Amino acid sequence: MLICQITDLHIKAGRRRAYGVVDTAGMLETCVAAIGRLHPRPDVVVATGDLVDYGRDDEYALLRELLAPLDMPLYLLPGNHDGRDALRRAFPGHRWLRADADFVQYAIDDHPVRLVAIDTQVPGHGHGELCPQRLEWLDRTLAARPDAPTVVLMHHPPFATGIGHMDLIGLAGADGLARVVARHPQVERLLCGHLHRPIHARFAGTVASVCPSPAHQVALDLAPGTRDDFVLEPPGYQLHRWDGATLVTHTAVLGDWGPRHPFREDGRLID
Ligand SMILES: [Fe+2]
Ligand SMILES: [Fe+2]
């Protein structure tokens, strides 16, 4: 099974540029076109939050248009920039978005890897939270299928990254999440967003990873008190390949990097 992860799309109404700089709509179009050219084709696409910039209906209407060329199952979840109700209104066919009345969290059992999405959003705030109600749901949901290899999808990663201004809007309740995840060894990975760059950390007996954005990246600056800057480094997405035993992650970089070249010199294989 091939899981394609995209995250932090930050679509704005009228195709306006994020922060006056980033053409998030155009960059998502580039990403969707690249996914469409993949061979083998991903079985599913998951989008781990900050789908739009202000949680508005007109932003979600544009998001829906931009994602329409993806013809594989698509699973969305909210980040701190999203609006739960507007997200649900924009994708009425995605019945799983309404599986839980209070939060946008759900389990998908249609694929070789089980997808469990949890909602870390705190409306009106940048940081995330996993309150006892959400953790109890996760524990119960994971307990229902202990033998199913599972990835947990969430927006805020459950660890400090060292990028100070992002850690200030990190995840509250990560200790409780660690206790839940440690009880369920079928969790192959926590797939996260929010940080706009590829990051990985060991967490509660599994791995928590962050996917880059197809638009802007958070500046890699580990100095204390760093400013909250973004950079236009090469954008990307991730492919998570499950071969029945191991989940392997590849980070794909978007852009035109020229043709492929064989590992040969003067007709001889160079190894
Ligand atoms: Fe974001
Ligand atoms: Fe975020």
PDB file of C-alpha atoms and ligand atoms in Angstrom:
ATOM      1  CA  MET A   1       0.000   0.000   0.000  1.00  0.00           C
ATOM      2  CA  LEU A   2       1.236   3.439  -0.907  1.00  0.00           C
ATOM      3  CA  ILE A   3       0.078   6.341   1.271  1.00  0.00           C
ATOM      4  CA  CYS A   4       0.724   9.807  -0.125  1.00  0.00           C
ATOM      5  CA  GLN A   5       0.826  12.513   2.551  1.00  0.00           C
ATOM      6  CA  ILE A   6       0.361  16.194   1.841  1.00  0.00           C
ATOM      7  CA  THR A   7       0.062  18.828   4.547  1.00  0.00           C
ATOM      8  CA  ASP A   8      -0.118  22.544   5.322  1.00  0.00           C
ATOM      9  CA  LEU A   9      -1.650  23.693   2.064  1.00  0.00           C
ATOM     10  CA  HIS A  10      -2.816  27.074   3.467  1.00  0.00           C
ATOM     11  CA  ILE A  11      -5.203  27.855   0.612  1.00  0.00           C
ATOM     12  CA  LYS A  12      -6.619  31.391   0.556  1.00  0.00           C
ATOM     13  CA  ALA A  13      -9.774  32.647  -1.166  1.00  0.00           C
ATOM     14  CA  GLY A  14      -9.317  34.200  -4.589  1.00  0.00           C
ATOM     15  CA  ARG A  15      -5.926  32.497  -4.872  1.00  0.00           C
ATOM     16  CA  ARG A  16      -4.438  35.253  -2.711  1.00  0.00           C
ATOM     17  CA  ARG A  17      -0.819  34.729  -1.727  1.00  0.00           C
ATOM     18  CA  ALA A  18      -0.117  33.659   1.846  1.00  0.00           C
ATOM     19  CA  TYR A  19       1.688  36.453   3.709  1.00  0.00           C
ATOM     20  CA  GLY A  20       1.585  38.347   0.412  1.00  0.00           C
ATOM     21  CA  VAL A  21       4.336  36.060  -0.895  1.00  0.00           C
ATOM     22  CA  VAL A  22       3.438  32.386  -1.272  1.00  0.00           C
ATOM     23  CA  ASP A  23       1.271  31.225  -4.188  1.00  0.00           C
ATOM     24  CA  THR A  24      -0.203  28.378  -2.153  1.00  0.00           C
ATOM     25  CA  ALA A  25      -2.919  27.584  -4.731  1.00  0.00           C
ATOM     26  CA  GLY A  26      -0.439  27.376  -7.627  1.00  0.00           C
ATOM     27  CA  MET A  27       1.961  25.305  -5.565  1.00  0.00           C
ATOM     28  CA  LEU A  28      -0.795  22.870  -4.595  1.00  0.00           C
ATOM     29  CA  GLU A  29      -1.697  22.551  -8.287  1.00  0.00           C
ATOM     30  CA  THR A  30       1.927  21.612  -8.989  1.00  0.00           C
ATOM     31  CA  CYS A  31       1.841  19.041  -6.186  1.00  0.00           C
ATOM     32  CA  VAL A  32      -1.461  17.503  -7.293  1.00  0.00           C
ATOM     33  CA  ALA A  33      -0.140  17.237 -10.875  1.00  0.00           C
ATOM     34  CA  ALA A  34       3.034  15.517  -9.606  1.00  0.00           C
ATOM     35  CA  ILE A  35       0.981  13.031  -7.569  1.00  0.00           C
ATOM     36  CA  GLY A  36      -1.111  12.363 -10.669  1.00  0.00           C
ATOM     37  CA  ARG A  37       2.033  11.383 -12.599  1.00  0.00           C
ATOM     38  CA  LEU A  38       3.252   8.916  -9.962  1.00  0.00           C
ATOM     39  CA  HIS A  39       3.717   5.316 -10.960  1.00  0.00           C
ATOM     40  CA  PRO A  40       2.788   3.278  -9.059  1.00  0.00           C
ATOM     41  CA  ARG A  41      -0.155   5.366  -8.161  1.00  0.00           C
ATOM     42  CA  PRO A  42      -0.761   6.041  -4.447  1.00  0.00           C
ATOM     43  CA  ASP A  43      -3.668   4.061  -3.009  1.00  0.00           C
ATOM     44  CA  VAL A  44      -4.758   6.969  -0.818  1.00  0.00           C
ATOM     45  CA  VAL A  45      -3.868  10.604  -0.174  1.00  0.00           C
ATOM     46  CA  VAL A  46      -3.969  11.942   3.380  1.00  0.00           C
ATOM     47  CA  ALA A  47      -3.845  15.680   4.122  1.00  0.00           C
ATOM     48  CA  THR A  48      -2.804  16.384   7.701  1.00  0.00           C
ATOM     49  CA  GLY A  49      -4.205  19.835   8.416  1.00  0.00           C
ATOM     50  CA  ASP A  50      -3.816  23.554   7.754  1.00  0.00           C
ATOM     51  CA  LEU A  51      -5.701  22.824   4.553  1.00  0.00           C
ATOM     52  CA  VAL A  52      -6.764  26.457   4.271  1.00  0.00           C
ATOM     53  CA  ASP A  53      -5.579  29.627   5.971  1.00  0.00           C
ATOM     54  CA  TYR A  54      -8.618  30.996   7.866  1.00  0.00           C
ATOM     55  CA  GLY A  55     -11.135  28.122   7.977  1.00  0.00           C
ATOM     56  CA  ARG A  56     -13.523  29.941   5.604  1.00  0.00           C
ATOM     57  CA  ASP A  57     -16.095  28.438   3.243  1.00  0.00           C
ATOM     58  CA  ASP A  58     -14.685  30.278   0.205  1.00  0.00           C
ATOM     59  CA  GLU A  59     -11.227  28.894   0.967  1.00  0.00           C
ATOM     60  CA  TYR A  60     -12.559  25.332   1.200  1.00  0.00           C
ATOM     61  CA  ALA A  61     -14.445  25.797  -2.085  1.00  0.00           C
ATOM     62  CA  LEU A  62     -11.127  26.570  -3.795  1.00  0.00           C
ATOM     63  CA  LEU A  63      -9.396  23.722  -1.943  1.00  0.00           C
ATOM     64  CA  ARG A  64     -11.999  21.293  -3.245  1.00  0.00           C
ATOM     65  CA  GLU A  65     -11.378  22.468  -6.814  1.00  0.00           C
ATOM     66  CA  LEU A  66      -7.623  22.134  -6.429  1.00  0.00           C
ATOM     67  CA  LEU A  67      -7.844  18.611  -4.983  1.00  0.00           C
ATOM     68  CA  ALA A  68     -10.453  17.417  -7.498  1.00  0.00           C
ATOM     69  CA  PRO A  69      -7.914  15.888  -9.952  1.00  0.00           C
ATOM     70  CA  LEU A  70      -6.889  13.334  -7.285  1.00  0.00           C
ATOM     71  CA  ASP A  71      -8.899  10.254  -8.180  1.00  0.00           C
ATOM     72  CA  MET A  72      -7.845   8.069  -5.239  1.00  0.00           C
ATOM     73  CA  PRO A  73      -9.516   8.137  -1.786  1.00  0.00           C
ATOM     74  CA  LEU A  74      -8.653  11.365   0.024  1.00  0.00           C
ATOM     75  CA  TYR A  75      -8.702  11.763   3.815  1.00  0.00           C
ATOM     76  CA  LEU A  76      -8.589  15.230   5.371  1.00  0.00           C
ATOM     77  CA  LEU A  77      -8.153  16.430   8.922  1.00  0.00           C
ATOM     78  CA  PRO A  78      -8.009  19.871  10.521  1.00  0.00           C
ATOM     79  CA  GLY A  79      -5.011  21.855  11.729  1.00  0.00           C
ATOM     80  CA  ASN A  80      -4.941  25.078  13.700  1.00  0.00           C
ATOM     81  CA  HIS A  81      -5.837  27.135  10.579  1.00  0.00           C
ATOM     82  CA  ASP A  82      -8.935  25.070   9.738  1.00  0.00           C
ATOM     83  CA  GLY A  83     -12.596  25.281  10.671  1.00  0.00           C
ATOM     84  CA  ARG A  84     -14.285  22.001  11.560  1.00  0.00           C
ATOM     85  CA  ASP A  85     -17.756  22.972  10.388  1.00  0.00           C
ATOM     86  CA  ALA A  86     -16.617  24.638   7.166  1.00  0.00           C
ATOM     87  CA  LEU A  87     -14.449  21.605   6.374  1.00  0.00           C
ATOM     88  CA  ARG A  88     -17.442  19.305   6.868  1.00  0.00           C
ATOM     89  CA  ARG A  89     -19.649  21.548   4.721  1.00  0.00           C
ATOM     90  CA  ALA A  90     -17.124  21.595   1.878  1.00  0.00           C
ATOM     91  CA  PHE A  91     -16.795  17.803   1.670  1.00  0.00           C
ATOM     92  CA  PRO A  92     -20.320  16.436   2.276  1.00  0.00           C
ATOM     93  CA  GLY A  93     -19.387  13.126   0.630  1.00  0.00           C
ATOM     94  CA  HIS A  94     -16.656  12.509   3.217  1.00  0.00           C
ATOM     95  CA  ARG A  95     -19.035  11.045   5.758  1.00  0.00           C
ATOM     96  CA  TRP A  96     -16.188  10.076   8.118  1.00  0.00           C
ATOM     97  CA  LEU A  97     -15.603  13.790   8.846  1.00  0.00           C
ATOM     98  CA  ARG A  98     -18.831  13.613  10.890  1.00  0.00           C
ATOM     99  CA  ALA A  99     -18.054  10.347  12.710  1.00  0.00           C
ATOM    100  CA  ASP A 100     -17.477  12.245  15.963  1.00  0.00           C
ATOM    101  CA  ALA A 101     -19.767  15.149  16.840  1.00  0.00           C
ATOM    102  CA  ASP A 102     -17.281  17.218  18.807  1.00  0.00           C
ATOM    103  CA  PHE A 103     -14.088  16.601  16.845  1.00  0.00           C
ATOM    104  CA  VAL A 104     -13.013  15.651  13.327  1.00  0.00           C
ATOM    105  CA  GLN A 105     -11.588  12.228  14.089  1.00  0.00           C
ATOM    106  CA  TYR A 106     -12.275   8.886  12.486  1.00  0.00           C
ATOM    107  CA  ALA A 107     -10.918   5.449  11.588  1.00  0.00           C
ATOM    108  CA  ILE A 108     -10.749   4.088   8.020  1.00  0.00           C
ATOM    109  CA  ASP A 109     -10.717   0.299   7.726  1.00  0.00           C
ATOM    110  CA  ASP A 110     -10.818  -0.034   3.937  1.00  0.00           C
ATOM    111  CA  HIS A 111      -7.083  -0.489   3.292  1.00  0.00           C
ATOM    112  CA  PRO A 112      -4.188  -2.794   4.313  1.00  0.00           C
ATOM    113  CA  VAL A 113      -2.998  -0.070   6.711  1.00  0.00           C
ATOM    114  CA  ARG A 114      -5.649   1.250   9.073  1.00  0.00           C
ATOM    115  CA  LEU A 115      -5.893   5.062   9.116  1.00  0.00           C
ATOM    116  CA  VAL A 116      -6.850   6.683  12.426  1.00  0.00           C
ATOM    117  CA  ALA A 117      -7.191  10.471  12.317  1.00  0.00           C
ATOM    118  CA  ILE A 118      -7.230  12.490  15.533  1.00  0.00           C
ATOM    119  CA  ASP A 119      -8.131  16.138  15.954  1.00  0.00           C
ATOM    120  CA  THR A 120      -5.559  18.284  17.782  1.00  0.00           C
ATOM    121  CA  GLN A 121      -7.235  21.599  17.069  1.00  0.00           C
ATOM    122  CA  VAL A 122      -8.011  24.216  19.712  1.00  0.00           C
ATOM    123  CA  PRO A 123     -10.265  26.704  17.888  1.00  0.00           C
ATOM    124  CA  GLY A 124      -8.795  30.195  17.818  1.00  0.00           C
ATOM    125  CA  HIS A 125      -5.327  29.083  18.916  1.00  0.00           C
ATOM    126  CA  GLY A 126      -2.128  28.013  17.192  1.00  0.00           C
ATOM    127  CA  HIS A 127      -1.216  25.290  19.630  1.00  0.00           C
ATOM    128  CA  GLY A 128      -2.841  21.865  19.689  1.00  0.00           C
ATOM    129  CA  GLU A 129      -4.345  19.773  22.443  1.00  0.00           C
ATOM    130  CA  LEU A 130      -5.349  16.193  23.104  1.00  0.00           C
ATOM    131  CA  CYS A 131      -7.874  16.416  25.931  1.00  0.00           C
ATOM    132  CA  PRO A 132      -9.039  13.333  27.905  1.00  0.00           C
ATOM    133  CA  GLN A 133     -12.104  12.999  25.639  1.00  0.00           C
ATOM    134  CA  ARG A 134      -9.978  12.726  22.488  1.00  0.00           C
ATOM    135  CA  LEU A 135      -7.426  10.434  24.120  1.00  0.00           C
ATOM    136  CA  GLU A 136     -10.171   8.146  25.388  1.00  0.00           C
ATOM    137  CA  TRP A 137     -11.575   7.941  21.836  1.00  0.00           C
ATOM    138  CA  LEU A 138      -8.130   7.116  20.453  1.00  0.00           C
ATOM    139  CA  ASP A 139      -7.490   4.435  23.075  1.00  0.00           C
ATOM    140  CA  ARG A 140     -10.876   2.817  22.410  1.00  0.00           C
ATOM    141  CA  THR A 141     -10.449   3.047  18.625  1.00  0.00           C
ATOM    142  CA  LEU A 142      -6.969   1.492  18.650  1.00  0.00           C
ATOM    143  CA  ALA A 143      -8.135  -1.242  21.047  1.00  0.00           C
ATOM    144  CA  ALA A 144     -10.855  -2.263  18.563  1.00  0.00           C
ATOM    145  CA  ARG A 145      -8.316  -3.670  16.039  1.00  0.00           C
ATOM    146  CA  PRO A 146      -5.077  -4.558  17.829  1.00  0.00           C
ATOM    147  CA  ASP A 147      -3.809  -6.685  14.925  1.00  0.00           C
ATOM    148  CA  ALA A 148      -4.291  -4.089  12.170  1.00  0.00           C
ATOM    149  CA  PRO A 149      -1.134  -2.190  11.190  1.00  0.00           C
ATOM    150  CA  THR A 150      -2.118   1.408  11.840  1.00  0.00           C
ATOM    151  CA  VAL A 151      -0.953   4.920  11.150  1.00  0.00           C
ATOM    152  CA  VAL A 152      -2.268   7.754  13.296  1.00  0.00           C
ATOM    153  CA  LEU A 153      -2.828  11.009  11.408  1.00  0.00           C
ATOM    154  CA  MET A 154      -2.637  14.267  13.348  1.00  0.00           C
ATOM    155  CA  HIS A 155      -1.672  17.890  12.714  1.00  0.00           C
ATOM    156  CA  HIS A 156       0.502  18.939  15.671  1.00  0.00           C
ATOM    157  CA  PRO A 157       3.521  16.646  16.212  1.00  0.00           C
ATOM    158  CA  PRO A 158       3.797  15.366  19.800  1.00  0.00           C
ATOM    159  CA  PHE A 159       7.415  16.376  20.404  1.00  0.00           C
ATOM    160  CA  ALA A 160       9.483  19.563  20.731  1.00  0.00           C
ATOM    161  CA  THR A 161      11.405  20.182  17.518  1.00  0.00           C
ATOM    162  CA  GLY A 162      13.965  22.753  18.691  1.00  0.00           C
ATOM    163  CA  ILE A 163      12.428  25.411  16.423  1.00  0.00           C
ATOM    164  CA  GLY A 164      11.454  27.669  19.302  1.00  0.00           C
ATOM    165  CA  HIS A 165       8.548  29.669  17.890  1.00  0.00           C
ATOM    166  CA  MET A 166       6.871  26.485  16.627  1.00  0.00           C
ATOM    167  CA  ASP A 167       7.400  24.655  19.914  1.00  0.00           C
ATOM    168  CA  LEU A 168       5.490  27.503  21.585  1.00  0.00           C
ATOM    169  CA  ILE A 169       2.472  26.427  19.522  1.00  0.00           C
ATOM    170  CA  GLY A 170       3.098  22.701  19.988  1.00  0.00           C
ATOM    171  CA  LEU A 171       0.862  19.961  21.363  1.00  0.00           C
ATOM    172  CA  ALA A 172      -0.527  19.966  24.901  1.00  0.00           C
ATOM    173  CA  GLY A 173      -1.363  16.508  26.202  1.00  0.00           C
ATOM    174  CA  ALA A 174       1.520  14.717  24.486  1.00  0.00           C
ATOM    175  CA  ASP A 175       2.271  12.742  27.694  1.00  0.00           C
ATOM    176  CA  GLY A 176      -1.236  11.324  27.640  1.00  0.00           C
ATOM    177  CA  LEU A 177      -0.853  10.465  23.959  1.00  0.00           C
ATOM    178  CA  ALA A 178       2.401   8.641  24.723  1.00  0.00           C
ATOM    179  CA  ARG A 179       0.645   6.521  27.345  1.00  0.00           C
ATOM    180  CA  VAL A 180      -2.119   5.595  24.879  1.00  0.00           C
ATOM    181  CA  VAL A 181       0.184   4.864  21.933  1.00  0.00           C
ATOM    182  CA  ALA A 182       2.511   2.737  24.086  1.00  0.00           C
ATOM    183  CA  ARG A 183      -0.447   0.439  24.832  1.00  0.00           C
ATOM    184  CA  HIS A 184      -0.998  -0.251  21.102  1.00  0.00           C
ATOM    185  CA  PRO A 185       2.112  -1.626  19.386  1.00  0.00           C
ATOM    186  CA  GLN A 186       0.269  -1.928  16.060  1.00  0.00           C
ATOM    187  CA  VAL A 187       0.837   1.827  15.589  1.00  0.00           C
ATOM    188  CA  GLU A 188       3.473   1.951  12.862  1.00  0.00           C
ATOM    189  CA  ARG A 189       3.747   5.721  12.753  1.00  0.00           C
ATOM    190  CA  LEU A 190       2.245   9.037  13.779  1.00  0.00           C
ATOM    191  CA  LEU A 191       2.013  11.131  10.584  1.00  0.00           C
ATOM    192  CA  CYS A 192       1.951  14.843  11.383  1.00  0.00           C
ATOM    193  CA  GLY A 193       2.132  18.296   9.810  1.00  0.00           C
ATOM    194  CA  HIS A 194       2.306  21.838  11.255  1.00  0.00           C
ATOM    195  CA  LEU A 195       6.113  22.235  11.057  1.00  0.00           C
ATOM    196  CA  HIS A 196       6.355  22.610   7.267  1.00  0.00           C
ATOM    197  CA  ARG A 197       9.500  20.528   6.933  1.00  0.00           C
ATOM    198  CA  PRO A 198      10.490  16.842   7.226  1.00  0.00           C
ATOM    199  CA  ILE A 199      11.246  15.915  10.868  1.00  0.00           C
ATOM    200  CA  HIS A 200      11.289  12.553  12.659  1.00  0.00           C
ATOM    201  CA  ALA A 201      11.451  11.528  16.306  1.00  0.00           C
ATOM    202  CA  ARG A 202      11.081   8.352  18.336  1.00  0.00           C
ATOM    203  CA  PHE A 203       7.835   8.497  20.300  1.00  0.00           C
ATOM    204  CA  ALA A 204       6.229   5.991  22.683  1.00  0.00           C
ATOM    205  CA  GLY A 205       7.688   2.925  20.986  1.00  0.00           C
ATOM    206  CA  THR A 206       6.943   4.119  17.458  1.00  0.00           C
ATOM    207  CA  VAL A 207       8.073   6.989  15.186  1.00  0.00           C
ATOM    208  CA  ALA A 208       6.408  10.366  14.853  1.00  0.00           C
ATOM    209  CA  SER A 209       7.147  12.136  11.584  1.00  0.00           C
ATOM    210  CA  VAL A 210       6.372  15.487  10.015  1.00  0.00           C
ATOM    211  CA  CYS A 211       5.830  16.007   6.287  1.00  0.00           C
ATOM    212  CA  PRO A 212       7.004  19.098   4.379  1.00  0.00           C
ATOM    213  CA  SER A 213       4.509  21.495   2.818  1.00  0.00           C
ATOM    214  CA  PRO A 214       3.938  21.735  -0.947  1.00  0.00           C
ATOM    215  CA  ALA A 215       4.199  25.502  -0.369  1.00  0.00           C
ATOM    216  CA  HIS A 216       6.404  27.316   2.191  1.00  0.00           C
ATOM    217  CA  GLN A 217       8.682  25.696   4.784  1.00  0.00           C
ATOM    218  CA  VAL A 218       9.409  26.872   8.330  1.00  0.00           C
ATOM    219  CA  ALA A 219      12.998  28.186   8.451  1.00  0.00           C
ATOM    220  CA  LEU A 220      15.430  25.650   9.912  1.00  0.00           C
ATOM    221  CA  ASP A 221      16.731  27.754  12.804  1.00  0.00           C
ATOM    222  CA  LEU A 222      17.490  26.041  16.096  1.00  0.00           C
ATOM    223  CA  ALA A 223      18.828  29.136  17.870  1.00  0.00           C
ATOM    224  CA  PRO A 224      16.917  30.056  21.041  1.00  0.00           C
ATOM    225  CA  GLY A 225      14.472  32.921  20.590  1.00  0.00           C
ATOM    226  CA  THR A 226      14.505  32.647  16.824  1.00  0.00           C
ATOM    227  CA  ARG A 227      12.098  34.730  14.724  1.00  0.00           C
ATOM    228  CA  ASP A 228       9.038  33.030  13.206  1.00  0.00           C
ATOM    229  CA  ASP A 229      10.205  33.043   9.596  1.00  0.00           C
ATOM    230  CA  PHE A 230       9.353  30.851   6.633  1.00  0.00           C
ATOM    231  CA  VAL A 231      11.532  30.138   3.587  1.00  0.00           C
ATOM    232  CA  LEU A 232      10.823  29.073   0.020  1.00  0.00           C
ATOM    233  CA  GLU A 233      13.022  25.997   0.133  1.00  0.00           C
ATOM    234  CA  PRO A 234      12.048  23.236  -2.322  1.00  0.00           C
ATOM    235  CA  PRO A 235       8.533  22.143  -1.325  1.00  0.00           C
ATOM    236  CA  GLY A 236       7.439  18.536  -1.130  1.00  0.00           C
ATOM    237  CA  TYR A 237       5.242  15.708   0.065  1.00  0.00           C
ATOM    238  CA  GLN A 238       5.828  12.189   1.363  1.00  0.00           C
ATOM    239  CA  LEU A 239       5.169   8.656   0.184  1.00  0.00           C
ATOM    240  CA  HIS A 240       4.775   6.024   2.893  1.00  0.00           C
ATOM    241  CA  ARG A 241       5.160   2.525   1.448  1.00  0.00           C
ATOM    242  CA  TRP A 242       3.798  -0.452   3.381  1.00  0.00           C
ATOM    243  CA  ASP A 243       5.092  -3.807   2.124  1.00  0.00           C
ATOM    244  CA  GLY A 244       3.222  -5.895   4.680  1.00  0.00           C
ATOM    245  CA  ALA A 245       5.964  -5.672   7.288  1.00  0.00           C
ATOM    246  CA  THR A 246       7.582  -2.240   7.284  1.00  0.00           C
ATOM    247  CA  LEU A 247       6.422   1.299   6.643  1.00  0.00           C
ATOM    248  CA  VAL A 248       9.139   3.155   4.711  1.00  0.00           C
ATOM    249  CA  THR A 249       8.941   6.894   4.132  1.00  0.00           C
ATOM    250  CA  HIS A 250      10.242   8.759   1.086  1.00  0.00           C
ATOM    251  CA  THR A 251      10.262  12.548   0.940  1.00  0.00           C
ATOM    252  CA  ALA A 252       9.577  13.816  -2.570  1.00  0.00           C
ATOM    253  CA  VAL A 253      10.782  17.268  -3.611  1.00  0.00           C
ATOM    254  CA  LEU A 254       8.652  19.286  -6.036  1.00  0.00           C
ATOM    255  CA  GLY A 255      10.338  21.175  -8.866  1.00  0.00           C
ATOM    256  CA  ASP A 256      11.977  20.654 -12.221  1.00  0.00           C
ATOM    257  CA  TRP A 257      15.389  19.137 -11.532  1.00  0.00           C
ATOM    258  CA  GLY A 258      16.151  18.030 -15.086  1.00  0.00           C
ATOM    259  CA  PRO A 259      16.201  14.520 -16.519  1.00  0.00           C
ATOM    260  CA  ARG A 260      17.228  11.300 -14.783  1.00  0.00           C
ATOM    261  CA  HIS A 261      20.754  10.047 -15.471  1.00  0.00           C
ATOM    262  CA  PRO A 262      22.030   6.452 -15.455  1.00  0.00           C
ATOM    263  CA  PHE A 263      24.815   5.497 -13.011  1.00  0.00           C
ATOM    264  CA  ARG A 264      27.192   4.868 -15.954  1.00  0.00           C
ATOM    265  CA  GLU A 265      30.398   6.322 -17.370  1.00  0.00           C
ATOM    266  CA  ASP A 266      31.653   5.370 -20.831  1.00  0.00           C
ATOM    267  CA  GLY A 267      28.970   2.690 -20.956  1.00  0.00           C
ATOM    268  CA  ARG A 268      30.239   1.018 -17.758  1.00  0.00           C
ATOM    269  CA  LEU A 269      28.154   0.686 -14.647  1.00  0.00           C
ATOM    270  CA  ILE A 270      29.610   2.733 -11.782  1.00  0.00           C
ATOM    271  CA  ASP A 271      28.804   1.312  -8.375  1.00  0.00           C
TER     272      ASP A 271
HETATM  273 FE    FE B   1       0.810  25.168   8.603  1.00  0.00          FE
HETATM  274 FE    FE B   2      -0.337  24.295  11.842  1.00  0.00          FE
END
